[in-house]
Tab-separated table of C-alpha atoms in Angstrom:
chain	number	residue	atom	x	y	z
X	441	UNK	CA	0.000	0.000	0.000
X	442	UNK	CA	1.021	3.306	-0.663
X	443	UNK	CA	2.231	5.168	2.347
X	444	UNK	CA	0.973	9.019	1.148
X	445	UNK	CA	-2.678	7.317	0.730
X	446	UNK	CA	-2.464	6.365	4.395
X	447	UNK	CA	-4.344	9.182	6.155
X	448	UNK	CA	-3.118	9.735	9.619
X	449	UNK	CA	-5.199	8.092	12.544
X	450	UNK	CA	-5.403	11.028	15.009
X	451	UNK	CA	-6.878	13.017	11.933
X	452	UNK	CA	-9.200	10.426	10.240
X	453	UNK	CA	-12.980	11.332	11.019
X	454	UNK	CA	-15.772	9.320	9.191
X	455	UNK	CA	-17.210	11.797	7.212
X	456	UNK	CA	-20.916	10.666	7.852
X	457	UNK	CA	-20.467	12.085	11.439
X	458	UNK	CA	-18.257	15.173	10.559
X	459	UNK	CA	-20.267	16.160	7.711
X	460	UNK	CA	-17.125	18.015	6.685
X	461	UNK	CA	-15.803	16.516	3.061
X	462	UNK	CA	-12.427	13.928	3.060
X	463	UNK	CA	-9.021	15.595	2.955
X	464	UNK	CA	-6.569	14.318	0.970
X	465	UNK	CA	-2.983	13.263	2.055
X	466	UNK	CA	-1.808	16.214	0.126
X	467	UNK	CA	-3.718	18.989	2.084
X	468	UNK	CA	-2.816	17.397	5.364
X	469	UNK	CA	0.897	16.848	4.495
X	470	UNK	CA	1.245	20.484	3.355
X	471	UNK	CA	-0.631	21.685	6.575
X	472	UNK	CA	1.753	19.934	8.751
X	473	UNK	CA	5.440	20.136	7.817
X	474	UNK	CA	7.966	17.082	8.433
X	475	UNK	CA	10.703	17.164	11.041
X	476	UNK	CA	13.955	16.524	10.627
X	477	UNK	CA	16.135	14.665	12.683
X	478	UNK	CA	19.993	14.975	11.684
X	479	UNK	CA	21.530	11.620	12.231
X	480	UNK	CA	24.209	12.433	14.147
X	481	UNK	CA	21.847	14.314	16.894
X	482	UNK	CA	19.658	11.160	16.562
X	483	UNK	CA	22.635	8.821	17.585
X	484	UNK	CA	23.096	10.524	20.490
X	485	UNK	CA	19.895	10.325	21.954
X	486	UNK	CA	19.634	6.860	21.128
X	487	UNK	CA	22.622	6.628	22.987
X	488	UNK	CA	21.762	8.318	26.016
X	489	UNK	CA	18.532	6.095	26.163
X	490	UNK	CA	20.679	2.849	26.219
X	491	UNK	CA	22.979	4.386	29.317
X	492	UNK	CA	20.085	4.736	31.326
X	493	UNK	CA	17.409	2.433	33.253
X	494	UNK	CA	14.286	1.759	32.217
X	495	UNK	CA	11.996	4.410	33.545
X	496	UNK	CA	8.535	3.513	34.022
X	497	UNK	CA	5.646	5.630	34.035
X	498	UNK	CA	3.633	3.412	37.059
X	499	UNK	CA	3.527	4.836	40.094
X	500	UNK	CA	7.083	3.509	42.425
X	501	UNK	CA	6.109	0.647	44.493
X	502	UNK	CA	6.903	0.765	48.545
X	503	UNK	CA	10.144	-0.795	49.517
X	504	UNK	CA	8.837	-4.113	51.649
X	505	UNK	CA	11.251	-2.956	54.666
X	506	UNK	CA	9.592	0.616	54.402
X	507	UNK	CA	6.305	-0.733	54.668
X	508	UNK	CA	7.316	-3.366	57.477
X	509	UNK	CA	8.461	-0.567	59.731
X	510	UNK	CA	5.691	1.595	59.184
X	511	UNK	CA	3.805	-1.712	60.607
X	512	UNK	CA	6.030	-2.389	63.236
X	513	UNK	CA	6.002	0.988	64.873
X	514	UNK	CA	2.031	1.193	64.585
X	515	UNK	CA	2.308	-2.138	66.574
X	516	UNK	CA	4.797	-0.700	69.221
X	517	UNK	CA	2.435	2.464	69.416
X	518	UNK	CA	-0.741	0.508	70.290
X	519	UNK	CA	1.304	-1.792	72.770
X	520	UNK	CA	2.168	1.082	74.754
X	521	UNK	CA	-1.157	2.874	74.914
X	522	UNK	CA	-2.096	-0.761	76.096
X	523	UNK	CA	0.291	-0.724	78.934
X	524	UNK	CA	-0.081	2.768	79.933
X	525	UNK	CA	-3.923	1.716	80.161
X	526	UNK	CA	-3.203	-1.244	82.384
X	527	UNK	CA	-0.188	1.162	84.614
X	528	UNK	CA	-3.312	3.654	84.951
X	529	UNK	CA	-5.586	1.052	86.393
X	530	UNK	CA	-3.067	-0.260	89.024
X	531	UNK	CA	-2.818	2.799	90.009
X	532	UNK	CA	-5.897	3.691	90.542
X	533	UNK	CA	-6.814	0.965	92.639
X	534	UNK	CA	-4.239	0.584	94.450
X	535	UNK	CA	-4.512	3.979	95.634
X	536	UNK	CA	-8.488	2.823	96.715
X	537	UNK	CA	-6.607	0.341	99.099
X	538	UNK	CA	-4.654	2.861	100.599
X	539	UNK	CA	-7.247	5.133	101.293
X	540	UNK	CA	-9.827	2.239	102.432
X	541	UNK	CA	-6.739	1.201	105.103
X	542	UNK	CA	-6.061	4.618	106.328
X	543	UNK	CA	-9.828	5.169	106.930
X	544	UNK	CA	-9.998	1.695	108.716
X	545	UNK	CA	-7.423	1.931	111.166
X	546	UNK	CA	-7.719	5.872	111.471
X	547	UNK	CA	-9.429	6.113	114.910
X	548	UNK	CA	-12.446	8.526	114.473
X	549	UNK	CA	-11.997	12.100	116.261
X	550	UNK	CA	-14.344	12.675	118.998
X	551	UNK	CA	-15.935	15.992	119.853
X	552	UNK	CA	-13.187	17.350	121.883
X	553	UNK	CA	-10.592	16.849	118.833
X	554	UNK	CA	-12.850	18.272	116.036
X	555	UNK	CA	-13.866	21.398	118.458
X	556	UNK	CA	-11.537	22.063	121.465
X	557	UNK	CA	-12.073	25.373	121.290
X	558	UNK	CA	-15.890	25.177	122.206
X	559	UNK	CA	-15.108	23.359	125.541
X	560	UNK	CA	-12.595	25.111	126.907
X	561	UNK	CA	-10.877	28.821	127.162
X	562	UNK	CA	-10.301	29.639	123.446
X	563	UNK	CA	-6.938	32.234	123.861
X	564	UNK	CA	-4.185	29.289	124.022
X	565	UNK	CA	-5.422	27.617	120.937
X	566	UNK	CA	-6.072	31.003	119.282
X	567	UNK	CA	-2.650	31.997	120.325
X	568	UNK	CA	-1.415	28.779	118.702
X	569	UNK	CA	-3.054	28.597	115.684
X	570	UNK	CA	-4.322	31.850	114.893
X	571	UNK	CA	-3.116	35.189	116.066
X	572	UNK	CA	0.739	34.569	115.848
X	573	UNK	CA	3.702	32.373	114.297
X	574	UNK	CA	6.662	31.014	116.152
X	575	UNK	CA	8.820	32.743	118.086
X	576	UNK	CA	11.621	31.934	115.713
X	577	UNK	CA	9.654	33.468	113.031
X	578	UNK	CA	10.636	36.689	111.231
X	579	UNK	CA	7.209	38.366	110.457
X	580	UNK	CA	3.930	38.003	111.875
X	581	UNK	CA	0.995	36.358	110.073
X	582	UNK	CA	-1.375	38.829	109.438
X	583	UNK	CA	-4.270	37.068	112.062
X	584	UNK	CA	-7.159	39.778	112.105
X	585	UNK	CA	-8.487	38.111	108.762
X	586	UNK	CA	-8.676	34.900	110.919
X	587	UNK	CA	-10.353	36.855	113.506
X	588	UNK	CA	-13.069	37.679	110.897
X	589	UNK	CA	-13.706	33.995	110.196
X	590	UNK	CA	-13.509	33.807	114.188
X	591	UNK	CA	-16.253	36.366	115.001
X	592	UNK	CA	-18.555	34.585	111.945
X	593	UNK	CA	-18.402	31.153	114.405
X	594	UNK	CA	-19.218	32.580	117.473
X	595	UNK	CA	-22.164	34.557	115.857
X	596	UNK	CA	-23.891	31.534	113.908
X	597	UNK	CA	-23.423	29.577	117.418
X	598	UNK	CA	-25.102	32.302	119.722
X	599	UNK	CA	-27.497	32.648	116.620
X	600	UNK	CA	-28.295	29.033	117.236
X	601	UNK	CA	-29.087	29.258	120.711
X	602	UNK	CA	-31.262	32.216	120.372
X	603	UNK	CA	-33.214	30.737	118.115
X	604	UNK	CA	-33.825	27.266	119.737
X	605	UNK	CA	-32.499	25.211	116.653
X	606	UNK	CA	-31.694	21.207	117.802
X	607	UNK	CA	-28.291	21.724	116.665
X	608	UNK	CA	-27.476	24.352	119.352
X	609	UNK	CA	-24.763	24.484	121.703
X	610	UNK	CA	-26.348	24.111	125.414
X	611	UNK	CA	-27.643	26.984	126.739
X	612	UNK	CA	-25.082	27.307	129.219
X	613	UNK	CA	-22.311	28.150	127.008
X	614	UNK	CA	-24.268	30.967	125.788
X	615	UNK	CA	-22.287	33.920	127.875
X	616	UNK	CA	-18.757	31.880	127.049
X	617	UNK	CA	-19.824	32.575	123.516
X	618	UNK	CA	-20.642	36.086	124.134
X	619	UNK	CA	-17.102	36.949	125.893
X	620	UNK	CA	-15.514	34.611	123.055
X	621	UNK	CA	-16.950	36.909	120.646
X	622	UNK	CA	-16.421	40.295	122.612
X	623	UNK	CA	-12.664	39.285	122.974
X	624	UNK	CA	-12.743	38.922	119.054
X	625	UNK	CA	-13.964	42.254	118.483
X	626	UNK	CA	-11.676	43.788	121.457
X	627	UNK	CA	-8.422	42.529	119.646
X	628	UNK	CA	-9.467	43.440	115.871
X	629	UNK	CA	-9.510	47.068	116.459
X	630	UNK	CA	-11.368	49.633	115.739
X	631	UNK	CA	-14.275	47.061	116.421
X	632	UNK	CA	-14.774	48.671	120.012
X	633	UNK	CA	-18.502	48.819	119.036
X	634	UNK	CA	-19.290	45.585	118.368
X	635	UNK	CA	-16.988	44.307	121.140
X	636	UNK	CA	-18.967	46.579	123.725
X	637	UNK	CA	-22.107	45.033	122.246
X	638	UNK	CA	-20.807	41.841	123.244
X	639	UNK	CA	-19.552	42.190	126.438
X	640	UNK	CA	-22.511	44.263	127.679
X	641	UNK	CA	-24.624	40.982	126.471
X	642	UNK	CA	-22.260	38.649	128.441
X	643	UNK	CA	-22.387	40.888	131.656
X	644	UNK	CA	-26.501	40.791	131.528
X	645	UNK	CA	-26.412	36.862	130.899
X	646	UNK	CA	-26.533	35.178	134.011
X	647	UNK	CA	-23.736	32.219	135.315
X	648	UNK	CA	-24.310	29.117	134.764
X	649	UNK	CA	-22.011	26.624	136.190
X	650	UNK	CA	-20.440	24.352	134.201
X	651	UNK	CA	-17.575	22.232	133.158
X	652	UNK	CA	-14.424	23.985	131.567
X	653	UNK	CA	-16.644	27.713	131.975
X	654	UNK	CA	-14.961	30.686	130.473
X	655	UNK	CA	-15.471	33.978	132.433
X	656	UNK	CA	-14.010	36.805	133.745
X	657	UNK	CA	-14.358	38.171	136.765
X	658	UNK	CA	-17.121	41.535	137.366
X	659	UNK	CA	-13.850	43.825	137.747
X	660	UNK	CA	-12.154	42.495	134.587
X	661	UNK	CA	-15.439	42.560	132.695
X	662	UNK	CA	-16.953	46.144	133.761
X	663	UNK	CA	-12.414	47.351	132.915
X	664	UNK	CA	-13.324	45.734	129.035
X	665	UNK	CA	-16.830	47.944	128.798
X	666	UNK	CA	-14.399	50.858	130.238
X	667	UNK	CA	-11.778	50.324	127.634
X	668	UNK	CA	-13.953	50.239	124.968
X	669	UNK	CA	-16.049	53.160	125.806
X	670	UNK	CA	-12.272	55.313	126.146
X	671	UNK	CA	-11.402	54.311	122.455
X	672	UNK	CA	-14.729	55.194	121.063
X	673	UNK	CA	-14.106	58.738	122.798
X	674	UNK	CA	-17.396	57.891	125.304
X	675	UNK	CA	-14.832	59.424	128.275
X	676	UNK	CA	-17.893	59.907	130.861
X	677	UNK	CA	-19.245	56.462	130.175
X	678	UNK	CA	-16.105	55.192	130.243
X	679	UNK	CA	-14.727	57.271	133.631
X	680	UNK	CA	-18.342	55.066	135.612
X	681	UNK	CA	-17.473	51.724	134.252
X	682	UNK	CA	-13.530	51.812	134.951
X	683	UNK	CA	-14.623	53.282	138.699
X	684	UNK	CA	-16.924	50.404	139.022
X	685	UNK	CA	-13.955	47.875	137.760
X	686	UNK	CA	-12.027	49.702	140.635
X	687	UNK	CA	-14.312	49.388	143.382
X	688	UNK	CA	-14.241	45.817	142.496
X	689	UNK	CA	-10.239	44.774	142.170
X	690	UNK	CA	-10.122	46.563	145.714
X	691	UNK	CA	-12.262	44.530	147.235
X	692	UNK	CA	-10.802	41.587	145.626
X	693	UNK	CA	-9.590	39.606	149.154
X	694	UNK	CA	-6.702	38.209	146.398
X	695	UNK	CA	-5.574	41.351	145.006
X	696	UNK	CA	-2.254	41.299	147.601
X	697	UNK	CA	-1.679	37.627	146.943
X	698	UNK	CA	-2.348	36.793	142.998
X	699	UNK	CA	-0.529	37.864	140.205
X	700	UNK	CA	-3.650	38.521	137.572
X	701	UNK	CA	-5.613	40.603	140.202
X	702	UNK	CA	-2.827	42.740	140.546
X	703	UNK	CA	-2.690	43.092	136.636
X	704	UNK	CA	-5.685	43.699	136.365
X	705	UNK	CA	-5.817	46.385	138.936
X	706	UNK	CA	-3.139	47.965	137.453
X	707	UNK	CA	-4.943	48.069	133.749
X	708	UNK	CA	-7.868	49.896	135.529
X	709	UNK	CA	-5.621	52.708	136.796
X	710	UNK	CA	-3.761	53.153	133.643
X	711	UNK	CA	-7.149	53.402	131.586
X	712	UNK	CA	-8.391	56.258	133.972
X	713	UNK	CA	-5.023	57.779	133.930
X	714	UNK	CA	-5.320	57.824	130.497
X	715	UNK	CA	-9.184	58.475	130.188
X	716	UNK	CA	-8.681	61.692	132.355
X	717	UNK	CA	-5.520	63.073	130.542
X	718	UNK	CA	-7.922	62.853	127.288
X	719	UNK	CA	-10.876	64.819	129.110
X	720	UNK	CA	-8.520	67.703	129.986
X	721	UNK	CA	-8.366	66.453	133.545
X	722	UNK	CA	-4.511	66.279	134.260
X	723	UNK	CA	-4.774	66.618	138.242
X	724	UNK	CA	-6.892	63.444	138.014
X	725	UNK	CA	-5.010	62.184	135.603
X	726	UNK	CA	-1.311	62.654	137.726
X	727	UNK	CA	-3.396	61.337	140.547
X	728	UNK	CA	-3.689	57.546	139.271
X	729	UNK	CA	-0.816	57.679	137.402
X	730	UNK	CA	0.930	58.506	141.040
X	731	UNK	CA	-1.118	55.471	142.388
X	732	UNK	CA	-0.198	53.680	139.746
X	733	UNK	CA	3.178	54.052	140.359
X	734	UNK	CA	2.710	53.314	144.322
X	735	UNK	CA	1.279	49.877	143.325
X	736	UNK	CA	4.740	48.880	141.560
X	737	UNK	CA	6.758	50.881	144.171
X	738	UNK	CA	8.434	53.443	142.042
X	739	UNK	CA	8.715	57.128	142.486
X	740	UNK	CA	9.681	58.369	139.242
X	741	UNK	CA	7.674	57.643	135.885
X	742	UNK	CA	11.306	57.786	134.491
X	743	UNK	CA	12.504	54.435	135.865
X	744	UNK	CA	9.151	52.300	134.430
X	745	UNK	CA	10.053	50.005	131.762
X	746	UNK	CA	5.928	50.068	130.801
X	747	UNK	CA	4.817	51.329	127.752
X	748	UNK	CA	1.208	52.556	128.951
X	749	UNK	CA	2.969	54.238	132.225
X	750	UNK	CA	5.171	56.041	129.715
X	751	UNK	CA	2.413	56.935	127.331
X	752	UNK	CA	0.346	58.305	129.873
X	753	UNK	CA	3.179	60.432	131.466
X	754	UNK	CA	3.440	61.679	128.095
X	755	UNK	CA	-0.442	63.057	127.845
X	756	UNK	CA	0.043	64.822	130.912
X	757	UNK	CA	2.794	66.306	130.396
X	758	UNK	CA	1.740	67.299	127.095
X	759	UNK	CA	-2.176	68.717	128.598
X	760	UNK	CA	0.007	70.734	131.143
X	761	UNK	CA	2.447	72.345	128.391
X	762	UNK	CA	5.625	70.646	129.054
X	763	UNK	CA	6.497	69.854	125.515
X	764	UNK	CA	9.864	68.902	125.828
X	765	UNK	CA	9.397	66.581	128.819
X	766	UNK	CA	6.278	65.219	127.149
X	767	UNK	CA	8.578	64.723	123.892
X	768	UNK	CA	11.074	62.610	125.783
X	769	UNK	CA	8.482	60.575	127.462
X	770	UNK	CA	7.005	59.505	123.936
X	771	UNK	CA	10.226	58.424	122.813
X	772	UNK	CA	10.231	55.652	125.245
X	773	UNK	CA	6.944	54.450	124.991
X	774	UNK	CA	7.383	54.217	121.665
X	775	UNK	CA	10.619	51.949	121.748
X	776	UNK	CA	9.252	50.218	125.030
X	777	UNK	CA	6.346	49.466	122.888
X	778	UNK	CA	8.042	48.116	119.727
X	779	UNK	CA	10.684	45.810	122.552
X	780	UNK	CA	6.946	44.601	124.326
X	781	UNK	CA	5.712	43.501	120.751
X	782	UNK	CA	8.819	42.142	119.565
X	783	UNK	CA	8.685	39.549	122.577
X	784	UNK	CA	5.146	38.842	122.119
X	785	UNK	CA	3.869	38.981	118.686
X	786	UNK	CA	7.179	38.877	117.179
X	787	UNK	CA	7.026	42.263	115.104
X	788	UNK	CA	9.552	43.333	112.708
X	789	UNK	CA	9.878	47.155	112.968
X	790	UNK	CA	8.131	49.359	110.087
X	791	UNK	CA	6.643	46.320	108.696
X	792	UNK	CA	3.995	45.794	106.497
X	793	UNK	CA	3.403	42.910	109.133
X	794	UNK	CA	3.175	45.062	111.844
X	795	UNK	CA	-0.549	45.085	113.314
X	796	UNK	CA	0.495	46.728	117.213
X	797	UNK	CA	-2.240	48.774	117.162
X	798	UNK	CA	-1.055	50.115	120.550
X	799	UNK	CA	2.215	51.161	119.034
X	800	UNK	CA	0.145	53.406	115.853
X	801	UNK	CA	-1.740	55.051	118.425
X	802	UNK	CA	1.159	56.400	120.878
X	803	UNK	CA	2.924	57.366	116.936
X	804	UNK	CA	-0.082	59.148	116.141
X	805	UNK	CA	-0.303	60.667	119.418
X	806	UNK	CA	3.122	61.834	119.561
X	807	UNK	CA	2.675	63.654	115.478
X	808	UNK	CA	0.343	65.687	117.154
X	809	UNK	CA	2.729	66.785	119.042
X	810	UNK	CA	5.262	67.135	116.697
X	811	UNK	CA	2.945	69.329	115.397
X	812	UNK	CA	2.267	71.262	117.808
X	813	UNK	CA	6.073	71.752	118.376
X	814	UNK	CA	6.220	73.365	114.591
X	815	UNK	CA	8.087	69.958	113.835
X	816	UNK	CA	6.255	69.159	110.507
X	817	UNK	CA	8.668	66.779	108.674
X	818	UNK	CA	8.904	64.604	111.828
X	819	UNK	CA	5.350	64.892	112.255
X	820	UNK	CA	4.268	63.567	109.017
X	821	UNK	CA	7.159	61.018	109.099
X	822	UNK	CA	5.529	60.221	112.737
X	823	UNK	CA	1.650	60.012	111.128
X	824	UNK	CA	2.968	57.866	108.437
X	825	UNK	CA	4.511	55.246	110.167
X	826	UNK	CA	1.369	54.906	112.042
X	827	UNK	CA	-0.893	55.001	109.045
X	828	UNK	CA	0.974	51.666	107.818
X	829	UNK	CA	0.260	50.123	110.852
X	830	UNK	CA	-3.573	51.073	110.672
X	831	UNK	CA	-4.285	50.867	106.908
X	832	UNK	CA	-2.359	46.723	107.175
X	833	UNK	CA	-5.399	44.682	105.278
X	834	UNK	CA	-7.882	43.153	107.753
């Protein structure tokens, strides 16, 4: 056959579905001109094919030791989920039998464990747990948010009682809950108010005897109304319940032989001393102080180690113009009063810890004097130091 009569078989169409007429081998040659391939350049490739592999146009197969790893590890991977699984378990209960052993042979608290501090006085274990740290600690916790949650428990528990609920404490713990509470307020100053409140509520609840009873006695009790009627500037209310409190330690039949009478006779005189000097009364005032002074068997104010003997000393001398001595006298109290706290509370000086209360007071006392002694800078310096004592969170 001749080759020009072959028509090319990407171009032939049958012409019954074209509709288009045949095109000869002529037309279609001259439409499409031939290529053409010089030998030599044709060797060449021809060589280049032979040098090289076979290249095939199926997609590359997966090594077998690819696809055996890829296995392998999807093995190992599900193995250890497995054994993490059955780690997790033993875990789990064996923990169950530690905690069903420990409650077994953990003996179960009584009363007395969960709540000492309902059946007997609450200071030690408030002194323990609460209010301070160790002695060997630096700064002091900051307790008078713990008195907060401290006033909220006495409250719901006298709430109880009043109200006759079966859960109630008996009703003879009623004025130990009272003074428990008063004593809250009385530390967390400037809760004089509510701490009044309390005690005045104690004072009108009867005695009822009964084991591990917390009480003070009328003197110490009518001294606490006293105080708190002297800080909330009440100074005639306060002058008739610290006389009353007085009247009482001296008939105390003790007050020679025991140790807290005589303490607590000698709070009662410094509380007048001090309620008088505030009312403008400094005859009065020099008059306990002196008796005050009798009672410890010193002469001179000067030799007292006491911070409240000081202080007072202080307001006298300062309500009869003696600046300077007044001056001097503050200066003591103030560093008796930071050596007092140290031992007790233990206090680092200027802190941010610092909640002495009785130590911002005598510092804000003394600024007014600084004041009034036209020495501002100290006085402000003075004012400031006690407003980081007062303004310490609650």
């Amino acid at each position: 056959m001749d080759p020009a009569k072959v028509a090319d078989p990407d171009d032939t169409v049958a012409p019954e579905a074209s509709g288009a007429p045949e095109v000869s081998a002529e037309v279609k040659s001259a439409a499409r001109p031939e290529v053409k391939v010089e030998p030599k350049l044709m060797a060449k490739f021809e060589n280049q094919a032979e040098s090289q592999p076979d290249l095939k146009l199926t997609s590359p197969e997966t090594p077998p030791g690819k696809s055996e790893s890829k296995t392998g590890s999807k093995l190992a991977k599900s193995g250890q989920r497995f054994s993490n699984i059955i780690v997790g378990l033993v875990l789990i209960v064996g923990g169950a039998i530690l905690v069903a052993l420990v409650t077994l042979f953990t003996p179960t608290p009584t009363p007395d464990q969960n709540v000492p501090y309902l059946l007997e006085p609450v200071e030690k274990h408030l002194d323990a747990n609460l209010r301070y740290k160790s002695a060997d600690s630096l700064e002091n916790k900051d307790w008078r948010h713990d008195l907060i949650v401290e006033q909220a428990i006495w409250t719901n528990e006298i709430s109880k009682m009043m109200l006759g609920r079966p859960d109630a404490k008996p009703i003879e713990n009623k004025r130990d809950f009272l003074l428990f509470l008063a004593d809250s307020y009385f530390k967390d100053e400037p809760h004089f108010s509510e701490a009044k409140a309390a005690y005045l509520a104690a004072n009108a609840t009867p005695r009822v005897p009964h084991a591990k009873a917390y009480d003070y006695s009328d003197a110490e009790l009518a001294r606490r109304i006293g105080y708190c009627d002297l800080r909330l500037g009440f100074y005639d209310e306060a002058e008739s319940w610290l006389k009353k409190a007085l009247v009482n330690i001296e008939a105390d039949k003790n007050l020679k032989t025991d140790l807290s009478v005589m303490g607590c006779r000698d709070r009662i005189l410094d509380n007048l001393t001090e309620n008088y000097a505030r009312m403008g009364q400094s005859k009065q005032a020099e008059e306990y102080l002196n008796r005050r002074l009798t009672a410890i068997h010193l002469k001179d104010v000067e030799d007292s180690v006491e911070s409240p003997l000081l202080y007072n000393a202080a307001l006298i001398k300062e309500q009869m113009g003696d600046f300077k001595a007044a001056d001097a006298l503050f200066v003591k109290a103030i560093e008796r009063c930071i050596v007092d706290d140290d031992r007790h509370t233990p206090i680092v000086p200027e802190s941010l810890q610092d909640n002495s209360r009785s130590l911002a007071r005598i510092l804000m006392t003394y600024s007014h004097l600084l004041r009034k002694m036209h020495r501002n800078p100290e006085a402000i310096a003075t004012m400031r130091r006690a407003l980081v004592i007062y303004d310490n969170p609650l």
